[in-house]
C-alpha cells in the first residue's frame, strides 16, 4: 500500500494470523495476511544493505514513476 494503514506499527511489514478472540487459538498455521506499507519504507539506506523484500518494495514503489522509467532507459 502506498499509504499508512496500521498506525500502531512503525515498521513497513505487518503480519497477521487468524486467532480465536478469547483463547488465542490459531485457526490455521499456514494462513497469514501481510501488509506492506510503502510509505514506511526507508529509501535512504544503501541498496547493498537492503534485504530482498526491501529491494522488491523499492522496485514496486517506483514502478509507476514515469520519470524514473525514463532515466532507467537511459542507463541501459
Coordinates of C-alpha atoms in Angstrom, one line a residue:
X1 CA 0.0 0.0 0.0
X2 CA 1.2 3.5 -0.7
X3 CA -0.4 4.9 2.4
X4 CA -0.3 4.4 6.2
X5 CA -2.9 1.9 7.4
X6 CA -1.6 0.4 10.7
X7 CA -0.6 3.4 12.8
X8 CA 0.3 1.2 15.8
X9 CA 3.3 -0.4 13.9
X10 CA 6.1 1.9 12.7
X11 CA 7.5 -0.9 10.5
X12 CA 6.7 -1.3 6.9
X13 CA 5.8 -5.0 7.2
X14 CA 3.0 -6.3 9.4
X15 CA 2.0 -9.9 9.6
X16 CA -1.4 -11.1 11.0
X17 CA -2.8 -14.5 11.7
X18 CA -6.3 -15.6 12.4
X19 CA -6.8 -16.3 16.1
X20 CA -9.7 -17.2 18.3
X21 CA -10.5 -14.0 20.1
X22 CA -10.9 -15.2 23.7
X23 CA -8.4 -18.1 23.9
X24 CA -5.8 -17.1 21.3
X25 CA -6.0 -20.4 19.5
X26 CA -4.6 -20.1 16.0
X27 CA -7.1 -21.2 13.3
X28 CA -4.5 -22.3 10.7
X29 CA -0.8 -22.1 10.8
X30 CA -0.4 -21.5 7.1
X31 CA -2.8 -18.6 6.7
X32 CA -1.3 -15.2 7.1
X33 CA -2.1 -11.7 6.0
X34 CA 0.9 -9.4 5.2
X35 CA 0.5 -5.7 5.0
X36 CA 3.4 -3.9 3.3
X37 CA 3.2 -0.1 3.8
X38 CA 5.4 1.5 1.3
X39 CA 5.3 5.0 2.9
X40 CA 7.1 3.5 6.0
X41 CA 10.0 2.0 3.9
X42 CA 13.3 3.8 4.5
X43 CA 14.5 4.5 1.0
X44 CA 17.6 6.4 2.2
X45 CA 19.5 3.3 3.2
X46 CA 22.2 1.8 0.9
X47 CA 20.9 -0.7 -1.6
X48 CA 23.6 -3.1 -0.6
X49 CA 22.3 -3.2 3.0
X50 CA 18.7 -3.9 2.0
X51 CA 17.2 -7.4 2.3
X52 CA 15.4 -8.9 -0.7
X53 CA 11.9 -7.8 0.4
X54 CA 13.1 -4.2 0.8
X55 CA 14.6 -4.3 -2.7
X56 CA 11.3 -5.6 -4.2
X57 CA 9.3 -2.9 -2.4
X58 CA 11.6 -0.2 -3.7
X59 CA 11.0 -1.6 -7.2
X60 CA 7.2 -1.7 -6.7
X61 CA 7.1 1.8 -5.3
X62 CA 8.9 3.2 -8.3
X63 CA 7.3 1.0 -10.9
X64 CA 4.7 3.7 -11.9
X65 CA 7.1 6.6 -11.7
X66 CA 7.4 7.8 -15.3
X67 CA 10.5 10.0 -14.6
X68 CA 12.4 7.1 -13.2
X69 CA 11.4 4.9 -16.1
X70 CA 12.8 7.4 -18.5
X71 CA 16.1 7.6 -16.5
X72 CA 16.4 3.8 -16.3
X73 CA 16.1 3.5 -20.1
X74 CA 19.0 6.0 -20.5
X75 CA 21.2 3.9 -18.2
X76 CA 20.6 0.6 -20.1

